[in-house]
Amino acid sequence: MRRVNRSRCAVLVAALLVAPWTARAAPQPSAEASRPNLLLMYVDNVGYGDLGCYGNAEVKTPRIDQLAREGVRCTDFYVVASSCTPSRGALLTGRYPKRNGLTHQLATTENWTGIGLPHRERIIPQYLKEAGYATACFGKWNIGFAPGSRPTDRGFDEFLGFRSGNIDYFRHTYHGEYDLFQGTERRKLEGYSTDLFADAAADFLRRNAARPWFVYLAFNAAHFVSKINVAPGEEPQWQAPRESFLRYGWPADEPSPQRRYRAVLTALDDAVGRVLDTVDGLGLRERTLVMLLSDNGAFMLPGRGLEVASNAPLRDGGTTCYEGGVRVPAIFRWTGRIKPGTESRAMLSHLDVLPLCLAVSGAPPLAGRVLDGANPLAVLEGTGRSPHKRLAFAYAGTAGLREGPLKIVRNVPDGPWELYDLSADPGETRNLAATRAADAARLDAAFQAWLADVSRDASDPAPRPPRPKK
């Protein structure tokens, strides 16, 4: 197991990122800082039951648990596509994948040269940059890296991260290629990727403390390590720093996949805590809206060592439209606005993040652009109801729709719908389609109407690049 010196890692990142700004004076408070800062932490493949604040008594996530105590913990928060790429496209546009044109998972060279999200789509930093916000993306991109598609082409002032869906946590490689970039150029850095991205974010906050900022901190944790990323002669395994294992009293070469996964979650928790400490240390706590949510449920793929995570008490996981694939942990903190230690059972979605950012920043929406999300601030503050009558889900031939407590779901295109009453059966164990056929038919009609609506307004899907010849 590789060891990483976190202090040295932070110094290296700071030295790399701060160079263009060394001539600037120390930041001073300004009237512009009265608008809230926006910290959006998008964790990767973290399941509904993976965190202490969501009932997991085995994992150590004290800083995220503290964040939940300081804000509102959402119990019925959804992503509308249960895989990394379309989930991120939906988050950043506030539009369903079938509307924004990015419905499939980018893989291999498509991450590097593909357009990905169509260029006519507008994402959160493009709105906020025009409103005077400093903007930065650290971590996973995974929505296309062709010219015009890169983070710095799409509204981000700074980017340190990777193009693909996952990387080796220490080598920063994907499919045999080094995949860590600053801006549009590769940058060789040593260290644990979760720490690198957290340290880069903290450095950005310090340099931009005098103006409103938006940081999209898209951690690669706790994504599984793909077998395509390991070195010859090695087996894929969950990767964490030695100190994360020591928190449990385990050696760094602990063989248990489940224990290794917990160490990854704890390393993620430590990184989240360091970023929050930076916010607080700069005196920005009351002026910062913090959002932490997962891009999809944890993967549950027996036989690949991926059944070590938890979506409990929900069914199945990532790539499906069962609750374990689309219902995710989500926490919001805005000191002075969101009451600490609260819980929201309202049906909300990552589609709502963009409208929330626009509402609190004062950035205007794009005229004529249909948004599928809605501003959830009143819900988060405990004074409003869910803005959604229904939410639809679709990915790779699977589909679903929730209306109130009822949900339909199917596993193949045009297959039969299953029907569940989530108020009585959140684990989706009792299919009611046969006994409540009228409800199933009504929700099917709603799904077909939704599909027709998003198809009318859809961006043309970006062409996929040709697959390389073997």
Short mmCIF file of C-alpha atoms in Angstrom, two decimals, residues 62-458:
data_model
loop_
_atom_site.label_atom_id
_atom_site.label_comp_id
_atom_site.label_asym_id
_atom_site.label_seq_id
_atom_site.Cartn_x
_atom_site.Cartn_y
_atom_site.Cartn_z
CA PRO A 62 -17.94 12.01 11.83
CA ARG A 63 -17.52 15.17 9.75
CA ILE A 64 -20.36 14.40 7.35
CA ASP A 65 -22.49 13.36 10.32
CA GLN A 66 -21.68 16.73 11.92
CA LEU A 67 -22.65 18.49 8.70
CA ALA A 68 -26.04 16.77 8.88
CA ARG A 69 -26.48 17.98 12.47
CA GLU A 70 -25.66 21.52 11.35
CA GLY A 71 -28.17 21.53 8.51
CA VAL A 72 -30.96 19.51 6.96
CA ARG A 73 -30.73 15.84 6.04
CA CYS A 74 -32.97 14.81 3.15
CA THR A 75 -34.61 11.38 3.24
CA ASP A 76 -36.29 11.42 -0.20
CA PHE A 77 -33.71 13.04 -2.44
CA TYR A 78 -33.33 11.61 -5.94
CA VAL A 79 -31.08 11.58 -8.97
CA VAL A 80 -32.92 11.01 -12.23
CA ALA A 81 -30.29 8.78 -13.84
CA SER A 82 -28.42 6.11 -11.91
CA SER A 83 -25.00 6.36 -13.53
CA CYS A 84 -22.20 8.91 -13.29
CA THR A 85 -22.27 10.73 -16.64
CA PRO A 86 -26.01 11.38 -17.10
CA SER A 87 -26.34 12.16 -13.40
CA ARG A 88 -23.71 14.89 -13.67
CA GLY A 89 -25.21 16.31 -16.83
CA ALA A 90 -28.60 16.54 -15.12
CA LEU A 91 -27.12 18.13 -12.00
CA LEU A 92 -25.23 20.82 -13.87
CA THR A 93 -28.01 21.70 -16.34
CA GLY A 94 -31.10 21.27 -14.13
CA ARG A 95 -32.58 19.27 -17.02
CA TYR A 96 -33.43 15.62 -17.50
CA PRO A 97 -30.84 13.67 -19.51
CA LYS A 98 -33.41 13.01 -22.22
CA ARG A 99 -33.84 16.78 -22.50
CA ASN A 100 -30.18 17.79 -22.31
CA GLY A 101 -28.98 15.10 -24.73
CA LEU A 102 -26.52 13.26 -22.45
CA THR A 103 -28.23 9.97 -21.64
CA HIS A 104 -25.39 7.44 -21.73
CA GLN A 105 -22.28 6.71 -19.71
CA LEU A 106 -19.08 7.99 -21.30
CA ALA A 107 -16.45 5.28 -21.41
CA THR A 108 -12.78 4.95 -22.37
CA THR A 109 -11.74 7.33 -25.19
CA GLU A 110 -15.13 9.04 -25.27
CA ASN A 111 -14.15 10.63 -21.96
CA TRP A 112 -11.08 12.11 -23.65
CA THR A 113 -12.28 13.20 -27.10
CA GLY A 114 -16.07 13.11 -26.94
CA ILE A 115 -18.28 16.20 -26.93
CA GLY A 116 -20.41 14.65 -24.21
CA LEU A 117 -22.93 17.22 -22.99
CA PRO A 118 -24.11 19.14 -26.10
CA HIS A 119 -22.63 22.61 -26.33
CA ARG A 120 -26.01 24.33 -26.48
CA GLU A 121 -26.58 23.25 -22.89
CA ARG A 122 -25.76 25.80 -20.19
CA ILE A 123 -24.40 24.69 -16.82
CA ILE A 124 -24.28 26.20 -13.34
CA PRO A 125 -20.90 28.03 -13.55
CA GLN A 126 -21.87 29.73 -16.80
CA TYR A 127 -24.79 31.39 -15.07
CA LEU A 128 -22.80 32.25 -11.95
CA LYS A 129 -19.71 33.55 -13.70
CA GLU A 130 -21.84 36.13 -15.49
CA ALA A 131 -23.19 37.12 -12.07
CA GLY A 132 -19.68 37.86 -10.80
CA TYR A 133 -18.83 34.58 -9.08
CA ALA A 134 -15.38 33.01 -9.07
CA THR A 135 -15.86 29.43 -10.22
CA ALA A 136 -13.82 26.25 -9.90
CA CYS A 137 -14.18 22.53 -10.50
CA PHE A 138 -12.05 20.00 -8.66
CA GLY A 139 -12.30 16.26 -9.25
CA LYS A 140 -14.34 14.19 -11.66
CA TRP A 141 -15.63 15.71 -14.91
CA ASN A 142 -16.94 12.78 -17.01
CA ILE A 143 -19.23 14.79 -19.33
CA GLY A 144 -16.89 15.26 -22.32
CA PHE A 145 -13.42 16.72 -22.81
CA ALA A 146 -13.35 17.67 -26.48
CA PRO A 147 -12.51 21.31 -27.23
CA GLY A 148 -15.53 23.33 -26.16
CA SER A 149 -16.54 20.68 -23.62
CA ARG A 150 -13.84 21.14 -21.01
CA PRO A 151 -14.54 22.72 -17.62
CA THR A 152 -12.71 25.93 -18.50
CA ASP A 153 -14.75 26.11 -21.72
CA ARG A 154 -17.98 25.82 -19.76
CA GLY A 155 -17.76 28.56 -17.17
CA PHE A 156 -15.14 27.35 -14.71
CA ASP A 157 -12.21 29.68 -14.02
CA GLU A 158 -10.12 26.80 -12.72
CA PHE A 159 -10.07 23.03 -13.04
CA LEU A 160 -7.96 20.38 -11.38
CA GLY A 161 -9.30 16.92 -11.93
CA PHE A 162 -9.77 14.05 -14.33
CA ARG A 163 -11.74 13.52 -17.51
CA SER A 164 -12.93 9.97 -17.05
CA GLY A 165 -15.33 8.04 -14.85
CA ASN A 166 -12.76 6.78 -12.34
CA ILE A 167 -9.03 6.79 -11.73
CA ASP A 168 -6.48 4.96 -9.65
CA TYR A 169 -6.52 6.94 -6.40
CA PHE A 170 -2.73 7.14 -6.19
CA ARG A 171 -1.46 6.83 -9.78
CA HIS A 172 -4.26 8.95 -11.26
CA THR A 173 -4.48 6.71 -14.32
CA TYR A 174 -7.46 5.57 -16.37
CA HIS A 175 -7.15 2.79 -18.94
CA GLY A 176 -3.38 3.08 -19.01
CA GLU A 177 -3.28 6.88 -19.41
CA TYR A 178 -2.41 9.49 -16.83
CA ASP A 179 -5.63 11.43 -16.36
CA LEU A 180 -4.99 14.33 -13.98
CA PHE A 181 -5.39 17.74 -15.62
CA GLN A 182 -5.08 21.36 -14.61
CA GLY A 183 -7.12 23.42 -17.02
CA THR A 184 -6.59 21.66 -20.33
CA GLU A 185 -3.08 20.30 -19.67
CA ARG A 186 -1.88 17.21 -17.84
CA ARG A 187 -0.28 17.93 -14.46
CA LYS A 188 1.85 15.41 -12.63
CA LEU A 189 1.03 15.41 -8.93
CA GLU A 190 1.76 12.95 -6.17
CA GLY A 191 -0.76 12.10 -3.51
CA TYR A 192 -4.13 10.56 -2.79
CA SER A 193 -6.67 11.97 -5.21
CA THR A 194 -9.35 12.69 -2.60
CA ASP A 195 -6.84 14.81 -0.67
CA LEU A 196 -5.55 16.55 -3.79
CA PHE A 197 -9.02 17.74 -4.75
CA ALA A 198 -9.91 18.84 -1.22
CA ASP A 199 -6.64 20.73 -0.83
CA ALA A 200 -7.08 22.43 -4.21
CA ALA A 201 -10.58 23.51 -3.20
CA ALA A 202 -9.36 24.88 0.12
CA ASP A 203 -6.63 26.84 -1.64
CA PHE A 204 -9.16 28.31 -4.07
CA LEU A 205 -11.38 29.42 -1.17
CA ARG A 206 -8.49 31.20 0.51
CA ARG A 207 -7.57 33.03 -2.70
CA ASN A 208 -11.16 34.09 -3.40
CA ALA A 209 -12.43 34.85 0.10
CA ALA A 210 -13.24 38.47 -0.80
CA ARG A 211 -15.71 37.66 -3.59
CA PRO A 212 -18.59 35.23 -3.99
CA TRP A 213 -17.51 31.86 -5.29
CA PHE A 214 -18.94 28.60 -6.58
CA VAL A 215 -16.93 25.42 -6.07
CA TYR A 216 -17.97 22.13 -7.64
CA LEU A 217 -15.97 19.57 -5.64
CA ALA A 218 -16.68 16.31 -7.45
CA PHE A 219 -14.77 13.73 -5.44
CA ASN A 220 -13.87 10.44 -7.09
CA ALA A 221 -14.52 8.71 -3.76
CA ALA A 222 -16.03 6.35 -3.08
CA HIS A 223 -16.05 5.00 -6.65
CA PHE A 224 -14.73 1.48 -7.03
CA VAL A 225 -11.31 0.97 -8.57
CA SER A 226 -11.74 -0.49 -12.03
CA LYS A 227 -9.64 -3.43 -13.12
CA ILE A 228 -8.62 -1.43 -16.20
CA ASN A 229 -6.72 1.00 -13.98
CA VAL A 230 -4.49 -1.32 -11.97
CA ALA A 231 -0.86 -1.97 -12.71
CA PRO A 232 0.22 -5.28 -14.24
CA GLY A 233 0.26 -8.03 -11.66
CA GLU A 234 -2.03 -6.18 -9.26
CA GLU A 235 -5.65 -6.83 -8.41
CA PRO A 236 -8.21 -4.02 -8.19
CA GLN A 237 -8.84 -3.02 -4.60
CA TRP A 238 -10.29 -0.11 -2.66
CA GLN A 239 -7.54 2.44 -2.02
CA ALA A 240 -7.16 4.65 1.03
CA PRO A 241 -4.32 6.29 2.95
CA ARG A 242 -2.74 4.33 5.76
CA GLU A 243 -4.17 6.64 8.43
CA SER A 244 -7.73 5.86 7.32
CA PHE A 245 -7.16 2.18 8.03
CA LEU A 246 -5.58 3.03 11.38
CA ARG A 247 -8.78 4.81 12.42
CA TYR A 248 -10.35 1.36 12.57
CA GLY A 249 -7.27 -0.39 13.95
CA TRP A 250 -6.64 -2.16 10.64
CA PRO A 251 -3.36 -2.51 8.73
CA ALA A 252 -2.96 -0.73 5.40
CA ASP A 253 -2.86 -4.13 3.66
CA GLU A 254 -6.21 -5.15 5.18
CA PRO A 255 -7.59 -7.77 2.73
CA SER A 256 -11.33 -7.39 3.39
CA PRO A 257 -12.98 -5.45 0.51
CA GLN A 258 -15.71 -4.18 2.85
CA ARG A 259 -13.20 -2.87 5.36
CA ARG A 260 -11.18 -1.27 2.59
CA TYR A 261 -14.32 0.43 1.32
CA ARG A 262 -15.03 1.83 4.77
CA ALA A 263 -11.51 3.25 4.88
CA VAL A 264 -12.20 5.02 1.55
CA LEU A 265 -15.37 6.54 3.04
CA THR A 266 -13.45 7.70 6.10
CA ALA A 267 -10.75 9.30 3.93
CA LEU A 268 -13.54 11.07 2.04
CA ASP A 269 -15.04 12.23 5.32
CA ASP A 270 -11.69 13.64 6.45
CA ALA A 271 -11.37 15.57 3.18
CA VAL A 272 -14.89 17.00 3.50
CA GLY A 273 -14.02 18.10 7.01
CA ARG A 274 -10.87 19.93 5.91
CA VAL A 275 -12.79 21.91 3.29
CA LEU A 276 -15.50 22.83 5.80
CA ASP A 277 -12.81 23.87 8.29
CA THR A 278 -11.41 26.20 5.63
CA VAL A 279 -14.83 27.76 5.07
CA ASP A 280 -15.27 28.31 8.79
CA GLY A 281 -11.70 29.48 9.32
CA LEU A 282 -12.16 32.20 6.69
CA GLY A 283 -15.23 33.45 8.52
CA LEU A 284 -17.47 32.41 5.64
CA ARG A 285 -19.76 29.95 7.40
CA GLU A 286 -22.84 32.21 7.50
CA ARG A 287 -22.26 33.29 3.90
CA THR A 288 -21.84 29.80 2.43
CA LEU A 289 -24.51 27.37 1.29
CA VAL A 290 -23.02 23.89 1.55
CA MET A 291 -24.50 21.04 -0.48
CA LEU A 292 -23.34 17.43 -0.23
CA LEU A 293 -25.01 14.69 -2.27
CA SER A 294 -24.20 11.50 -4.14
CA ASP A 295 -24.35 11.08 -7.91
CA ASN A 296 -26.19 7.75 -7.71
CA GLY A 297 -26.68 4.84 -5.37
CA ALA A 298 -23.86 2.45 -4.58
CA PHE A 299 -23.34 -0.29 -7.15
CA MET A 300 -24.53 -3.75 -6.14
CA LEU A 301 -22.84 -6.15 -8.53
CA PRO A 302 -22.13 -9.50 -6.82
CA GLY A 303 -19.12 -11.28 -8.19
CA ARG A 304 -17.19 -8.07 -8.83
CA GLY A 305 -16.54 -7.21 -5.18
CA LEU A 306 -18.91 -4.24 -5.41
CA GLU A 307 -21.55 -5.46 -2.98
CA VAL A 308 -19.55 -4.06 -0.05
CA ALA A 309 -21.43 -0.73 0.10
CA SER A 310 -24.88 -0.13 1.53
CA ASN A 311 -28.09 1.29 0.11
CA ALA A 312 -30.05 -0.01 3.11
CA PRO A 313 -32.97 -0.16 3.50
CA LEU A 314 -33.46 0.33 -0.23
CA ARG A 315 -33.48 -2.17 -3.06
CA ASP A 316 -30.64 -2.73 -5.53
CA GLY A 317 -28.25 0.02 -6.61
CA GLY A 318 -26.52 2.03 -9.32
CA THR A 319 -27.56 1.53 -12.97
CA THR A 320 -31.08 0.52 -11.87
CA CYS A 321 -34.16 2.66 -11.26
CA TYR A 322 -35.00 0.91 -8.00
CA GLU A 323 -34.71 3.12 -4.94
CA GLY A 324 -31.16 1.96 -4.21
CA GLY A 325 -30.07 3.32 -7.58
CA VAL A 326 -31.82 6.70 -7.56
CA ARG A 327 -32.47 7.73 -3.93
CA VAL A 328 -29.28 9.19 -2.46
CA PRO A 329 -27.95 10.91 0.66
CA ALA A 330 -28.22 14.71 0.47
CA ILE A 331 -27.33 17.31 3.12
CA PHE A 332 -27.64 21.11 2.99
CA ARG A 333 -26.20 23.65 5.43
CA TRP A 334 -26.72 27.40 5.39
CA THR A 335 -26.14 28.75 8.86
CA GLY A 336 -28.79 31.30 9.77
CA ARG A 337 -31.14 30.17 7.02
CA ILE A 338 -31.49 26.40 7.36
CA LYS A 339 -32.39 25.18 10.83
CA PRO A 340 -29.73 22.79 12.19
CA GLY A 341 -30.54 19.20 13.00
CA THR A 342 -33.61 19.02 10.77
CA GLU A 343 -34.88 16.37 8.40
CA SER A 344 -36.82 16.82 5.17
CA ARG A 345 -39.03 14.06 3.85
CA ALA A 346 -40.08 16.08 0.80
CA MET A 347 -39.39 14.61 -2.63
CA LEU A 348 -36.46 16.62 -4.02
CA SER A 349 -33.91 16.07 -6.78
CA HIS A 350 -30.46 17.04 -7.99
CA LEU A 351 -32.35 18.83 -10.77
CA ASP A 352 -33.21 21.40 -8.09
CA VAL A 353 -29.58 22.39 -7.42
CA LEU A 354 -29.24 24.71 -10.42
CA PRO A 355 -32.50 26.60 -9.67
CA LEU A 356 -31.37 26.89 -6.04
CA CYS A 357 -28.01 28.35 -7.09
CA LEU A 358 -29.68 30.84 -9.42
CA ALA A 359 -32.20 31.91 -6.80
CA VAL A 360 -29.73 32.63 -4.00
CA SER A 361 -27.09 34.21 -6.26
CA GLY A 362 -29.46 36.44 -8.18
CA ALA A 363 -28.23 35.04 -11.50
CA PRO A 364 -31.04 35.12 -14.09
CA PRO A 365 -32.13 31.97 -15.91
CA LEU A 366 -31.67 31.68 -19.66
CA ALA A 367 -34.72 32.99 -21.48
CA GLY A 368 -36.66 30.20 -23.14
CA ARG A 369 -34.67 27.43 -21.47
CA VAL A 370 -36.88 24.80 -19.84
CA LEU A 371 -35.62 23.72 -16.43
CA ASP A 372 -36.93 20.52 -14.87
CA GLY A 373 -35.83 21.43 -11.36
CA ALA A 374 -37.31 24.01 -9.03
CA ASN A 375 -35.91 26.14 -6.21
CA PRO A 376 -36.15 23.97 -3.04
CA LEU A 377 -35.01 26.60 -0.53
CA ALA A 378 -38.40 26.90 1.20
CA VAL A 379 -38.43 23.12 1.66
CA LEU A 380 -34.90 23.13 3.06
CA GLU A 381 -35.84 25.93 5.44
CA GLY A 382 -38.87 23.95 6.59
CA THR A 383 -41.50 26.36 5.28
CA GLY A 384 -42.48 24.79 1.96
CA ARG A 385 -43.64 21.61 0.26
CA SER A 386 -42.00 19.58 -2.48
CA PRO A 387 -42.04 21.43 -5.80
CA HIS A 388 -42.49 18.11 -7.62
CA LYS A 389 -45.72 16.25 -8.19
CA ARG A 390 -43.74 13.57 -9.99
CA LEU A 391 -40.15 12.61 -10.77
CA ALA A 392 -39.17 10.36 -13.65
CA PHE A 393 -36.09 8.14 -13.93
CA ALA A 394 -34.42 6.58 -16.95
CA TYR A 395 -31.08 4.98 -17.71
CA ALA A 396 -29.93 2.34 -20.20
CA GLY A 397 -33.37 0.90 -20.84
CA THR A 398 -34.48 0.95 -17.20
CA ALA A 399 -37.14 3.45 -16.17
CA GLY A 400 -39.35 4.59 -13.33
CA LEU A 401 -41.67 7.31 -12.10
CA ARG A 402 -42.66 8.36 -8.61
CA GLU A 403 -45.86 10.25 -7.78
CA GLY A 404 -46.51 10.74 -4.10
CA PRO A 405 -45.85 7.42 -2.36
CA LEU A 406 -46.45 5.36 -5.52
CA LYS A 407 -43.71 4.35 -7.91
CA ILE A 408 -43.54 2.33 -11.10
CA VAL A 409 -40.28 0.78 -12.26
CA ARG A 410 -39.15 -1.57 -15.02
CA ASN A 411 -35.87 -3.19 -15.95
CA VAL A 412 -36.09 -3.47 -19.75
CA PRO A 413 -37.47 -1.16 -22.43
CA ASP A 414 -41.21 -1.66 -22.92
CA GLY A 415 -41.21 -4.34 -20.23
CA PRO A 416 -44.00 -4.64 -17.69
CA TRP A 417 -44.18 -2.07 -14.95
CA GLU A 418 -43.80 -3.02 -11.31
CA LEU A 419 -45.73 -0.88 -8.83
CA TYR A 420 -44.72 -0.12 -5.24
CA ASP A 421 -46.15 1.91 -2.38
CA LEU A 422 -43.03 3.45 -0.86
CA SER A 423 -44.85 4.69 2.22
CA ALA A 424 -45.41 1.10 3.32
CA ASP A 425 -42.66 -0.64 1.36
CA PRO A 426 -39.54 1.52 0.83
CA GLY A 427 -37.56 -1.61 0.02
CA GLU A 428 -39.77 -2.34 -3.02
CA THR A 429 -40.48 -5.93 -2.03
CA ARG A 430 -44.22 -6.15 -2.82
CA ASN A 431 -45.16 -5.60 -6.45
CA LEU A 432 -48.74 -4.24 -6.53
CA ALA A 433 -49.10 -3.99 -10.31
CA ALA A 434 -51.59 -6.86 -10.51
CA THR A 435 -53.80 -5.75 -7.62
CA ARG A 436 -53.66 -2.01 -8.34
CA ALA A 437 -53.74 -2.05 -12.12
CA ALA A 438 -55.53 1.30 -12.36
CA ASP A 439 -52.74 3.04 -10.44
CA ALA A 440 -50.12 1.36 -12.61
CA ALA A 441 -51.93 2.47 -15.76
CA ARG A 442 -52.25 6.06 -14.49
CA LEU A 443 -48.55 6.28 -13.69
CA ASP A 444 -47.69 4.73 -17.05
CA ALA A 445 -49.72 7.46 -18.76
CA ALA A 446 -47.84 10.06 -16.72
CA PHE A 447 -44.52 8.51 -17.76
CA GLN A 448 -45.50 8.54 -21.44
CA ALA A 449 -46.54 12.19 -21.15
CA TRP A 450 -43.21 13.01 -19.49
CA LEU A 451 -41.30 11.19 -22.23
CA ALA A 452 -43.14 13.10 -24.95
CA ASP A 453 -42.44 16.41 -23.21
CA VAL A 454 -38.69 15.94 -22.74
CA SER A 455 -38.35 14.58 -26.28
CA ARG A 456 -39.95 17.70 -27.81
CA ASP A 457 -37.45 20.03 -26.16
CA ALA A 458 -34.41 17.78 -26.32
#
